[in-house]
Coordinates of C-alpha atoms in Angstrom, one line a residue:
Chain X
M11 CA 0.0 0.0 0.0
P12 CA 1.5 3.4 -1.0
V13 CA 2.5 5.7 1.8
S14 CA 1.5 9.3 1.4
L15 CA 4.1 11.9 2.4
L16 CA 2.0 14.9 1.4
T17 CA -1.7 15.2 0.8
V18 CA -3.0 18.3 -1.0
D19 CA -6.7 19.1 -0.9
I20 CA -7.1 22.7 -2.1
Q21 CA -10.6 23.9 -2.7
W22 CA -9.3 27.3 -3.8
A23 CA -6.5 29.7 -3.1
G24 CA -5.5 33.2 -4.1
Y25 CA -3.6 36.4 -3.0
E26 CA -6.8 38.3 -2.5
A27 CA -9.8 37.2 -0.5
D28 CA -12.2 37.5 -3.5
K29 CA -9.9 36.4 -6.3
K30 CA -9.4 32.6 -6.8
I31 CA -6.2 31.8 -8.6
I32 CA -6.3 28.0 -8.3
E33 CA -9.3 25.8 -7.7
N34 CA -9.9 22.1 -7.0
I35 CA -6.4 20.8 -6.8
H36 CA -6.3 17.4 -5.2
F37 CA -3.4 15.0 -5.1
S38 CA -1.1 13.1 -2.9
L39 CA 2.6 12.5 -3.1
E40 CA 3.7 8.9 -2.3
K41 CA 7.0 7.6 -1.0
G42 CA 9.6 7.1 -3.7
E43 CA 7.6 9.0 -6.3
I44 CA 8.4 12.0 -8.6
I45 CA 5.4 14.1 -9.6
G46 CA 5.8 16.6 -12.4
L47 CA 3.7 19.8 -12.1
L48 CA 3.2 21.0 -15.6
G49 CA 1.4 23.9 -17.2
P50 CA 1.8 26.9 -19.4
N51 CA 3.0 30.3 -18.0
G52 CA 0.5 31.8 -15.6
A53 CA -1.4 28.4 -15.2
G54 CA -1.0 28.5 -11.4
K55 CA 1.9 26.1 -10.8
S56 CA 3.8 28.5 -8.5
T57 CA 0.6 29.4 -6.6
I58 CA 0.1 25.7 -5.9
I59 CA 3.6 25.4 -4.6
K60 CA 3.3 28.5 -2.5
T61 CA -0.1 27.3 -1.1
I62 CA 1.6 24.0 -0.1
L63 CA 4.3 26.0 1.7
G64 CA 1.8 28.1 3.5
M65 CA 2.8 31.3 1.7
V66 CA -0.7 32.1 0.3
E67 CA -2.9 34.0 2.7
H68 CA -6.3 33.2 1.3
K69 CA -7.1 29.5 0.9
E70 CA -9.7 26.9 1.6
G71 CA -8.5 23.4 1.9
R72 CA -6.0 21.2 3.6
I73 CA -2.3 20.5 3.2
V74 CA -0.9 17.6 5.3
F75 CA 2.7 16.6 5.5
T76 CA 3.0 13.2 7.1
N77 CA 6.2 14.5 8.9
E78 CA 5.7 18.1 9.7
N79 CA 8.5 20.4 8.5
D80 CA 10.3 17.5 6.9
Y81 CA 10.6 19.1 3.5
A82 CA 13.0 21.1 1.4
Y83 CA 11.9 23.8 -1.0
I84 CA 14.1 24.8 -4.0
P85 CA 12.8 28.0 -5.5
E86 CA 13.1 29.1 -9.1
Q87 CA 15.0 32.3 -8.1
P88 CA 17.8 31.4 -5.6
V89 CA 17.3 32.9 -2.2
F90 CA 20.0 33.1 0.4
Y91 CA 21.6 35.4 3.0
D92 CA 23.8 37.9 1.2
E93 CA 26.0 38.2 4.3
L94 CA 26.8 34.5 4.6
T95 CA 29.3 32.3 2.7
L96 CA 28.2 29.1 1.1
W97 CA 29.8 27.1 3.9
E98 CA 28.1 29.2 6.6
H99 CA 24.7 28.4 5.0
V100 CA 25.6 24.7 5.2
Q101 CA 26.8 25.1 8.8
F102 CA 23.5 26.8 9.7
L103 CA 21.3 24.1 8.1
G104 CA 23.4 21.3 9.7
T105 CA 23.1 22.9 13.1
V106 CA 19.4 23.8 13.1
E107 CA 18.6 20.4 11.6
N108 CA 20.5 18.8 14.5
L109 CA 22.6 16.7 12.2
P110 CA 25.7 15.1 13.8
E111 CA 28.8 17.1 12.9
E112 CA 30.7 14.3 11.3
E113 CA 27.7 13.3 9.2
Y114 CA 26.8 16.7 7.8
R115 CA 30.5 17.6 7.2
T116 CA 31.1 14.5 5.1
R117 CA 27.8 14.9 3.3
A118 CA 28.4 18.6 2.6
E119 CA 31.9 18.1 1.4
R120 CA 30.8 15.3 -0.9
L121 CA 28.0 17.5 -2.3
L122 CA 30.4 20.5 -2.8
E123 CA 32.8 18.3 -4.5
D124 CA 30.2 16.7 -6.8
F125 CA 28.6 20.1 -7.7
R126 CA 32.1 21.6 -8.2
L127 CA 31.6 24.3 -5.6
K128 CA 34.3 23.3 -3.1
K129 CA 36.6 26.2 -4.2
A130 CA 33.8 28.6 -3.7
A131 CA 32.8 27.4 -0.2
H132 CA 34.0 30.5 1.6
R133 CA 32.6 33.0 -0.8
F134 CA 29.4 35.0 -0.5
L135 CA 26.6 33.5 -2.5
G136 CA 25.9 36.9 -4.0
S137 CA 29.2 36.7 -5.9
F138 CA 28.1 33.4 -7.6
S139 CA 26.7 33.1 -11.1
K140 CA 23.0 32.2 -11.4
G141 CA 23.9 28.6 -12.2
M142 CA 26.2 28.3 -9.2
Q143 CA 23.5 29.8 -6.9
Q144 CA 21.0 27.2 -8.2
K145 CA 23.5 24.5 -7.5
A146 CA 23.9 25.8 -3.9
M147 CA 20.1 25.7 -3.5
L148 CA 20.2 22.0 -4.5
I149 CA 23.0 21.3 -2.1
F150 CA 21.0 22.9 0.8
A151 CA 18.1 20.6 0.0
L152 CA 20.1 17.4 -0.5
L153 CA 22.1 18.1 2.7
I154 CA 19.1 17.9 5.1
K155 CA 17.7 14.8 3.4
P156 CA 14.0 15.5 3.9
S157 CA 11.2 13.1 3.0
V158 CA 9.6 15.6 0.6
Y159 CA 11.3 17.8 -2.0
I160 CA 9.4 20.7 -3.6
I161 CA 11.2 22.0 -6.6
D162 CA 10.3 25.0 -8.7
E163 CA 11.8 25.0 -12.2
P164 CA 14.9 23.0 -11.3
F165 CA 16.5 23.0 -14.7
V166 CA 16.8 26.7 -15.2
G167 CA 20.4 27.9 -15.1
L168 CA 22.0 24.5 -14.7
D169 CA 24.8 23.4 -17.0
P170 CA 24.5 20.0 -18.6
S171 CA 26.9 18.3 -16.1
A172 CA 25.1 19.9 -13.1
M173 CA 21.7 18.8 -14.6
K174 CA 23.0 15.2 -15.0
L175 CA 24.2 15.3 -11.4
F176 CA 21.0 16.7 -10.2
L177 CA 18.9 14.0 -12.0
S178 CA 21.1 11.3 -10.5
S179 CA 20.7 12.8 -7.1
L180 CA 17.0 12.9 -7.5
D181 CA 17.0 9.3 -8.5
K182 CA 19.1 8.4 -5.4
V183 CA 16.8 10.2 -3.0
K184 CA 13.8 8.7 -4.7
G185 CA 15.4 5.3 -4.2
E186 CA 15.8 6.1 -0.5
G187 CA 12.0 6.7 -0.3
A188 CA 11.7 10.5 -0.7
G189 CA 8.8 12.1 -2.6
I190 CA 9.5 14.9 -5.1
L191 CA 7.1 17.5 -6.5
M192 CA 8.7 19.3 -9.4
S193 CA 7.3 22.1 -11.4
T194 CA 8.8 22.4 -14.8
H195 CA 8.5 23.5 -18.4
V196 CA 11.2 21.1 -19.6
L197 CA 8.8 18.4 -20.8
D198 CA 11.3 16.1 -22.4
T199 CA 13.2 15.7 -19.1
A200 CA 10.1 15.5 -17.1
E201 CA 8.8 12.7 -19.3
K202 CA 12.0 10.7 -18.5
V203 CA 12.1 11.3 -14.7
C204 CA 8.6 11.7 -13.4
D205 CA 6.3 8.9 -12.4
R206 CA 3.1 10.9 -12.6
F207 CA 2.1 14.3 -14.0
L208 CA -0.4 17.0 -12.9
L209 CA -1.3 19.2 -15.8
I210 CA -2.5 22.6 -14.6
H211 CA -4.4 24.9 -16.9
E212 CA -6.0 28.2 -15.9
G213 CA -5.7 27.4 -12.2
R214 CA -7.4 23.9 -12.4
L215 CA -6.2 20.4 -12.8
A216 CA -6.7 19.7 -16.5
A217 CA -5.3 16.1 -16.3
A218 CA -3.5 13.9 -13.9
G219 CA -1.9 10.5 -14.0
T220 CA 1.0 8.4 -15.5
L221 CA 2.2 9.0 -19.0
G222 CA 0.0 6.1 -20.2
E223 CA -3.1 7.7 -18.5
I224 CA -2.2 11.2 -20.0
R225 CA -1.9 9.6 -23.4
R226 CA -5.3 8.0 -23.1
L227 CA -6.8 11.3 -21.9
S228 CA -5.3 13.2 -24.8
R229 CA -6.2 10.4 -27.3
L230 CA -2.5 10.2 -28.4
P231 CA -1.5 6.5 -27.7
D232 CA 2.1 7.1 -28.9
G233 CA 2.4 10.8 -28.2
S234 CA 5.2 12.3 -26.3
L235 CA 4.4 14.3 -23.2
F236 CA 5.0 17.4 -25.3
D237 CA 2.3 16.4 -27.8
C238 CA -0.2 15.4 -25.0
F239 CA 0.4 18.6 -23.2
H240 CA -0.5 20.6 -26.3
A241 CA -3.5 18.5 -27.1
L242 CA -4.9 18.8 -23.6
T243 CA -4.2 22.5 -23.1
E244 CA -5.6 23.5 -26.5
E245 CA -8.6 21.3 -25.9
S246 CA -9.4 23.0 -22.6
S247 CA -8.9 26.4 -24.3
Y248 CA -11.4 25.5 -27.0
D249 CA -13.8 24.2 -24.4
R250 CA -14.3 27.7 -23.2
F251 CA -15.7 28.9 -26.5
Chain J
M27 CA 9.4 61.0 -29.3
T28 CA 12.4 63.2 -28.6
G29 CA 15.3 62.6 -26.2
F30 CA 14.2 65.6 -24.2
S31 CA 10.6 64.3 -23.8
L32 CA 11.9 60.9 -22.8
F33 CA 14.3 62.5 -20.3
I34 CA 11.5 64.6 -18.8
G35 CA 9.2 61.6 -18.4
R36 CA 12.0 59.6 -16.6
L37 CA 12.9 62.6 -14.5
K38 CA 9.3 62.9 -13.3
M39 CA 9.2 59.2 -12.6
N40 CA 12.4 59.5 -10.6
W41 CA 11.1 62.4 -8.5
K42 CA 7.9 60.5 -7.8
F43 CA 9.9 57.4 -6.8
Q44 CA 12.1 59.5 -4.4
W45 CA 9.0 61.2 -3.0
R46 CA 7.3 57.9 -2.3
I47 CA 10.4 56.6 -0.5
F48 CA 10.5 59.8 1.5
R49 CA 6.8 59.6 2.4
M50 CA 7.3 56.0 3.7
I51 CA 9.3 57.4 6.6
A52 CA 7.9 60.9 6.8
D53 CA 4.2 60.4 7.4
W54 CA 2.1 63.4 8.7
T55 CA 3.1 62.7 12.4
V56 CA 6.8 62.9 11.5
M57 CA 6.1 66.0 9.4
I58 CA 4.2 67.8 12.2
Y59 CA 6.3 66.8 15.2
I60 CA 9.8 66.6 13.7
I61 CA 10.4 68.0 10.2
I62 CA 8.3 71.2 10.4
P63 CA 9.5 72.2 14.0
A64 CA 13.1 71.4 13.0
A65 CA 12.8 73.6 9.9
V66 CA 11.3 76.5 11.9
I67 CA 14.1 76.2 14.6
F68 CA 16.8 76.0 11.9
F69 CA 15.4 79.1 10.2
V70 CA 15.4 81.0 13.5
I71 CA 19.0 79.9 14.2
Y72 CA 20.1 80.7 10.6
R73 CA 18.5 84.2 10.9
S74 CA 20.4 84.8 14.1
W75 CA 23.7 84.0 12.3
W76 CA 23.1 86.9 10.0
L77 CA 22.8 89.2 13.0
E78 CA 25.6 87.8 15.0
A79 CA 27.9 84.8 14.3
P80 CA 27.9 82.2 17.1
E81 CA 30.9 82.0 19.4
W82 CA 32.1 78.7 18.0
A83 CA 32.7 80.3 14.7
D84 CA 35.8 81.9 16.1
A85 CA 37.5 78.5 16.1
L86 CA 36.8 77.9 12.3
P87 CA 39.8 78.3 10.0
L88 CA 39.1 79.7 6.5
S89 CA 40.8 76.7 4.9
L90 CA 37.9 74.6 6.3
F91 CA 35.6 75.8 3.5
F92 CA 38.1 74.5 1.0
I93 CA 38.6 71.2 2.8
L94 CA 34.9 70.6 3.2
G95 CA 34.3 71.5 -0.5
Y96 CA 37.0 69.1 -1.5
I97 CA 35.4 66.3 0.5
W98 CA 32.0 67.1 -1.0
S99 CA 33.5 67.0 -4.5
W100 CA 34.2 63.3 -4.0
M101 CA 30.5 62.5 -3.3
G102 CA 27.6 62.0 -5.7
N103 CA 27.6 61.1 -9.3
V104 CA 25.8 61.8 -12.6
R105 CA 22.2 60.5 -13.3
F106 CA 21.8 59.2 -16.8
F107 CA 18.2 58.1 -16.4
S108 CA 18.9 54.9 -18.2
E109 CA 16.7 51.8 -17.7
D110 CA 17.4 48.1 -17.9
G111 CA 15.0 47.9 -20.9
D112 CA 17.2 50.3 -22.9
R113 CA 19.4 47.4 -23.4
L114 CA 16.7 45.9 -25.7
F115 CA 14.9 48.9 -27.2
L116 CA 16.7 52.2 -26.9
I117 CA 20.1 50.7 -27.9
R118 CA 18.7 50.4 -31.4
K119 CA 17.9 54.1 -31.5
K120 CA 21.3 55.4 -30.4
Q121 CA 20.6 59.1 -31.1
L122 CA 17.6 59.0 -28.7
M123 CA 19.6 57.2 -26.0
H124 CA 22.6 59.5 -26.3
S125 CA 20.2 62.5 -26.1
V126 CA 18.7 61.1 -22.8
Y127 CA 22.2 60.8 -21.4
R128 CA 23.1 64.3 -22.4
W129 CA 20.0 65.7 -20.8
G130 CA 20.7 63.6 -17.7
F131 CA 24.2 65.1 -17.6
V132 CA 23.0 68.6 -18.0
Y133 CA 20.4 68.0 -15.2
S134 CA 23.1 66.5 -12.9
A135 CA 25.5 69.4 -13.5
M136 CA 22.7 71.9 -12.7
F137 CA 21.7 69.8 -9.7
H138 CA 25.2 69.9 -8.3
A139 CA 25.5 73.6 -9.0
C140 CA 22.3 74.2 -7.1
L141 CA 23.5 72.1 -4.2
A142 CA 26.8 74.1 -4.1
G143 CA 24.7 77.3 -4.2
L144 CA 22.6 76.1 -1.3
F145 CA 25.7 75.3 0.7
L146 CA 27.1 78.7 0.0
L147 CA 23.8 80.3 1.1
L148 CA 24.1 78.4 4.4
L149 CA 27.6 79.5 4.9
L150 CA 27.2 83.1 3.7
P151 CA 26.5 84.5 7.3
F152 CA 29.9 83.1 8.3
L153 CA 31.7 84.3 5.2
L154 CA 30.2 87.8 5.0
V155 CA 29.3 88.6 8.6
H156 CA 31.9 86.8 10.6
F157 CA 34.9 86.7 8.3
Q158 CA 34.0 90.0 6.6
L159 CA 34.8 88.6 3.2
S160 CA 33.7 90.3 0.0
G161 CA 31.1 88.8 -2.4
Q162 CA 33.9 88.2 -5.0
A163 CA 35.9 86.1 -2.5
S164 CA 32.7 84.1 -1.6
A165 CA 32.1 83.5 -5.3
G166 CA 35.7 82.2 -5.6
I167 CA 34.9 79.5 -3.0
F168 CA 31.7 78.6 -4.9
L169 CA 33.6 78.3 -8.2
F170 CA 36.3 76.2 -6.6
W171 CA 33.6 73.8 -5.3
L172 CA 32.0 73.5 -8.7
A173 CA 35.3 73.1 -10.6
M174 CA 36.4 70.3 -8.3
K175 CA 33.0 68.6 -8.4
Y176 CA 32.9 68.5 -12.2
L177 CA 36.6 67.4 -12.4
L178 CA 36.1 64.6 -10.0
L179 CA 32.8 63.5 -11.7
Y180 CA 34.9 62.9 -14.8
L181 CA 37.9 61.3 -13.1
K182 CA 35.7 59.0 -11.0
F183 CA 34.0 57.7 -14.1
H184 CA 37.4 56.5 -15.4
L185 CA 38.4 55.2 -12.0
R186 CA 35.3 53.0 -12.0
R187 CA 36.2 51.5 -15.3
I188 CA 39.5 50.1 -13.9
T189 CA 38.6 46.5 -13.2
R190 CA 41.7 45.4 -11.3
K191 CA 41.3 46.3 -7.6
I192 CA 45.0 47.1 -6.9
R193 CA 45.3 49.2 -10.0
R194 CA 42.1 51.0 -9.1
F195 CA 43.4 51.7 -5.6
F196 CA 46.7 53.2 -6.8
A197 CA 45.0 55.2 -9.5
G198 CA 42.5 56.4 -6.9
F199 CA 45.3 57.4 -4.6
L200 CA 47.0 59.3 -7.4
V201 CA 43.8 61.1 -8.3
F202 CA 43.3 61.9 -4.6
C203 CA 46.8 63.4 -4.2
T204 CA 46.7 65.3 -7.4
T205 CA 43.3 66.9 -6.9
A206 CA 44.2 67.6 -3.3
A207 CA 47.3 69.5 -4.6
V208 CA 45.1 71.4 -7.0
S209 CA 42.8 72.3 -4.2
I210 CA 45.7 73.7 -2.2
L211 CA 46.7 75.7 -5.2
F212 CA 43.2 77.1 -5.3
Y213 CA 43.4 78.0 -1.6
V214 CA 46.8 79.8 -2.1
L215 CA 45.4 81.8 -5.0
W216 CA 42.3 82.7 -3.0
A217 CA 44.2 83.6 0.2
N218 CA 46.5 85.8 -1.9
D219 CA 43.5 87.6 -3.4
E220 CA 44.4 86.4 -6.9
L221 CA 40.7 86.2 -7.7
A222 CA 40.9 86.8 -11.4
F223 CA 43.4 84.0 -11.8
L224 CA 41.2 81.8 -9.6
Y225 CA 38.1 82.5 -11.7
G226 CA 40.0 81.7 -14.9
F227 CA 41.5 78.5 -13.5
S228 CA 38.0 77.4 -12.3
A229 CA 36.4 78.2 -15.6
A230 CA 39.1 76.3 -17.5
I231 CA 38.6 73.2 -15.3
I232 CA 34.8 73.4 -15.6
V233 CA 34.9 73.6 -19.4
F234 CA 37.6 70.9 -19.7
S235 CA 35.7 68.5 -17.4
V236 CA 32.3 69.0 -18.9
G237 CA 33.7 68.9 -22.4
L238 CA 35.4 65.6 -21.8
Y239 CA 32.5 64.0 -20.0
T240 CA 30.0 65.0 -22.7
R241 CA 32.2 63.2 -25.3
L242 CA 31.8 60.0 -23.3
L243 CA 28.0 60.2 -23.5
D244 CA 28.0 59.2 -27.2
K245 CA 29.8 56.0 -26.6
T246 CA 27.4 53.1 -26.8
F247 CA 29.9 50.6 -25.4
L248 CA 29.8 52.5 -22.1
F249 CA 26.1 51.6 -21.6
E250 CA 26.7 49.1 -18.8
H251 CA 28.8 51.6 -16.9
F252 CA 26.2 54.3 -17.3
R253 CA 23.5 51.9 -16.1
A254 CA 25.6 50.7 -13.1
I255 CA 26.2 54.3 -12.0
D256 CA 22.6 55.2 -12.4
R257 CA 21.4 52.1 -10.5
E258 CA 23.8 52.9 -7.7
Q259 CA 22.7 56.5 -7.5
K260 CA 19.0 55.5 -7.3
L261 CA 19.6 53.0 -4.6
R262 CA 22.0 55.3 -2.7
A263 CA 19.2 57.9 -2.3
V264 CA 16.9 55.2 -1.1
G265 CA 19.5 53.8 1.3
F266 CA 20.2 57.3 2.7
I267 CA 16.5 58.0 3.4
Y268 CA 16.0 54.5 4.9
Q269 CA 18.8 55.2 7.3
F270 CA 16.2 57.2 9.3
S271 CA 13.7 54.4 9.5
L272 CA 13.9 51.5 11.9
Q273 CA 11.0 49.6 10.4
T274 CA 11.7 49.9 6.7
E275 CA 13.5 47.1 4.9
K276 CA 17.1 48.0 4.4
I277 CA 19.0 47.4 1.1
S278 CA 22.6 46.5 1.6
V279 CA 24.7 45.7 -1.4
I280 CA 27.8 43.5 -0.7
K281 CA 30.4 43.9 -3.3
R282 CA 33.1 41.7 -1.7
T283 CA 33.3 38.0 -2.7
R284 CA 34.7 36.9 0.7
P285 CA 34.1 38.2 4.2
W286 CA 36.7 40.2 6.2
L287 CA 35.5 38.7 9.4
F288 CA 35.7 34.9 9.6
P289 CA 37.2 34.6 6.0
R290 CA 37.3 30.8 6.3
S291 CA 33.7 30.7 7.5
G292 CA 34.9 29.9 11.0
A293 CA 32.4 29.3 13.8
I294 CA 31.8 31.8 16.6
F295 CA 30.4 29.3 19.0
R296 CA 32.4 26.2 19.7
K297 CA 29.4 24.2 20.8
R298 CA 27.1 23.2 18.0
T299 CA 23.5 23.5 19.0
P300 CA 20.4 24.8 17.2
V301 CA 20.3 27.7 19.6
N302 CA 23.9 28.7 18.8
G303 CA 23.2 28.2 15.1
F304 CA 20.5 30.9 15.1
K305 CA 22.7 33.2 17.2
E306 CA 25.7 32.7 15.0
L307 CA 23.8 33.5 11.8
F308 CA 22.4 36.7 13.4
L309 CA 25.8 37.9 14.7
K310 CA 27.5 37.3 11.4
L311 CA 24.7 38.9 9.4
F312 CA 24.7 41.9 11.8
L313 CA 28.5 42.4 11.7
R314 CA 28.7 42.1 7.9
N315 CA 25.6 44.2 7.0
K316 CA 26.9 47.8 6.6
L317 CA 23.5 49.3 7.0
Y318 CA 22.6 47.5 10.2
L319 CA 26.1 48.3 11.6
S320 CA 26.0 52.0 10.6
S321 CA 22.4 52.4 11.9
Y322 CA 23.5 50.9 15.3
M323 CA 26.6 53.0 15.5
R324 CA 24.6 56.2 14.7
M325 CA 22.1 55.3 17.4
L326 CA 24.9 54.7 19.9
F327 CA 27.0 57.8 19.1
F328 CA 24.0 60.2 18.8
T329 CA 22.6 59.1 22.2
A330 CA 26.1 59.3 23.8
A331 CA 26.4 62.8 22.4
A332 CA 23.0 63.7 23.8
I333 CA 23.9 62.3 27.2
I334 CA 27.1 64.3 27.3
I335 CA 25.6 67.6 26.1
V336 CA 22.3 67.6 28.0
P337 CA 23.0 69.3 31.4
P338 CA 20.5 67.9 34.0
L339 CA 21.3 64.5 35.5
W340 CA 17.6 63.4 35.3
A341 CA 17.6 64.1 31.6
K342 CA 20.7 62.0 31.1
I343 CA 19.1 59.1 32.9
L344 CA 15.9 59.5 30.9
I345 CA 17.8 59.5 27.6
F346 CA 19.7 56.3 28.8
V347 CA 16.4 54.5 29.7
V348 CA 14.8 55.5 26.4
F349 CA 17.9 54.3 24.6
I350 CA 17.7 50.9 26.2
F351 CA 14.0 50.4 25.1
M352 CA 14.8 51.7 21.7
A353 CA 17.8 49.4 21.3
A354 CA 15.7 46.4 22.4
G355 CA 13.0 47.2 19.9
W356 CA 15.5 47.7 17.2
F357 CA 17.3 44.4 17.8
E358 CA 13.9 42.6 17.9
S359 CA 13.0 44.1 14.5
V360 CA 16.4 43.2 13.0
W361 CA 16.1 39.6 14.4
D362 CA 12.6 39.1 13.0
K363 CA 13.6 40.5 9.7
T364 CA 16.5 38.1 9.6
F365 CA 14.6 34.9 10.3
L366 CA 10.8 35.1 10.1
K367 CA 10.2 35.7 6.4
H368 CA 13.4 34.3 5.0
P369 CA 12.9 31.2 2.9
V370 CA 16.2 29.6 4.2
A371 CA 15.5 30.0 7.9
G372 CA 11.7 30.6 7.9
K373 CA 10.7 27.0 8.4
Y374 CA 12.8 26.7 11.6
C375 CA 11.1 29.6 13.3
K376 CA 8.4 27.6 15.1
G377 CA 10.5 25.6 17.5
N378 CA 11.6 26.3 21.1
D379 CA 15.3 26.7 20.0
Y380 CA 14.4 29.7 17.9
F381 CA 12.6 31.5 20.7
I382 CA 15.4 30.7 23.2
A383 CA 18.0 32.0 20.8
R384 CA 16.0 35.1 20.1
R385 CA 15.6 35.9 23.8
Q386 CA 19.2 35.2 24.7
M387 CA 20.6 37.2 21.7
I388 CA 18.4 40.2 22.2
N389 CA 19.1 40.3 25.9
R390 CA 22.9 40.1 25.3
M391 CA 22.9 42.8 22.6
V392 CA 20.9 45.1 24.8
L393 CA 23.3 44.5 27.8
F394 CA 26.2 45.2 25.5
S395 CA 24.6 48.4 24.2
A396 CA 23.9 49.5 27.8
A397 CA 27.5 48.9 28.8
S398 CA 28.8 50.7 25.7
M399 CA 26.5 53.6 26.4
L400 CA 27.7 53.8 30.0
M401 CA 31.3 53.9 28.8
L402 CA 30.7 56.4 25.9
G403 CA 28.1 58.6 27.4
G404 CA 29.1 58.4 31.1
G405 CA 32.8 58.4 30.3
G406 CA 32.5 61.4 27.9
W407 CA 30.4 63.3 30.5
L408 CA 33.0 62.7 33.2
L409 CA 35.9 63.7 31.0
L410 CA 34.1 66.8 29.9
D411 CA 33.3 67.7 33.5
L412 CA 37.0 67.2 34.5
F413 CA 38.5 69.3 31.7
I414 CA 35.8 71.9 30.9
P415 CA 34.0 72.6 34.1
F416 CA 30.9 74.8 33.5

């Protein structure tokens, strides 16, 4: 029986009391599963993520993490403390997460080595390039080994080797039983790595399921995720007329 | 659309932006209780200077007007009124873009001239009434300020373009020494009453500097430099106004790649606990954030000065007590800003460790501030009492 790490039941949510941005979003994230949150620009993907993180003021519904606070969020735009070095961020996370010193040091050094940021460990993150900052965000998430990863547009700004490393890291944490919710526009990669997909269109769940189910819904038995995505979003756009 | 109309539109937008920033800290209560009374008191004092110069003016050397003018010349920059979007759109219409920059330069040159005029107006009671100088001699000081300002605007632009830090430092040092020598020459001319020569020298520097600067404005490859200077100027004005507000979000731009303090990311606390983790982050952030540090120093030194200057003992104690409450409120606000809404630390702010760290850190910072105040304010007061008894 699948074990839910995160259950999302959003009736509606928005930034103003009388303006609904997303409606009827219901899904759960299981252990060892990667869900791809897909949708065109302005569909409401980021609002769904923000609602899950409790950053949207007006909402009706329920968000349940099986283990409270046991998640890592990787935003699309890297956020960090301008006044701290990369290593000081790592130290802070290791300390407040109560990780044993030896364990977090070994893990952090390995991650810095893998993502080729070891030489920049004592530099301010503000002096990094966008790609390096994005790598640092991934390191912070992978360091604390949470049971749920919420990732917003993870492939933006990563060079090919960092992308490969990131995907293999995802595979590894998935194998260890973590659940991953990933919002992305890169459909080719999403098709390869995600187990299920949530297609968001105009703030609603237009389709949900595995690639096979999405193909059935879009009536494209051999279609790629890219083709299915277009078929479904265009169909829902036509439905309005 | 002409370059002038585009410039006027951007100028208006800029003034509206600056006004909104100003209004964020100066609401009607601040206006009524602080700004308007301060303006009235200043006007009364200023008027009294025209009738009789204050006693402390006796101690002022005439060279001070040149030294202050020279220091002022190093401040400020040109506003080009460029926007990030120009990179995409205006760069294809070079004439229009250059025209906006030229108008921006004219505006900046006039703005600095008005500012120099305002300083002169403030100092005129001292120059004319106290030192009994002629109008021509006062005009000489004004021209010196203006010449040095325009010369340094031009030289600073080139200094900024030097990418290597060491080379920039030595070039900056050379410019500092040379322009300081020029300033001394100005003073010698002025002190020897060689005013005609001083006027000519100033005019030549003004024409030379303005001419060379305007030639730069047509160079499209300097766009990124113009944009960087403009952005810096806009944020500097914002930062300056925000200095006066405890609640408003501070903008601090760190240009260094590595920290001075703890360059190898060394730990402050030997014992690794979540409580110490929060405290360490706060301390490092506080010590490395220029705006926090300068706000704190200003609060400390202004209050110490008030304690030293205000005569009755009860008033000194009252100021000290108010300072303690103010410091506690300020540290609480900085702490909350550091953690509560920050995506990295925000999710850890619900546990006991966070609240224990908050209480311990704020208490210690307030205790440290109280001890510093006793040393600065109390010590200063005792010293003053010992050496200047009145």
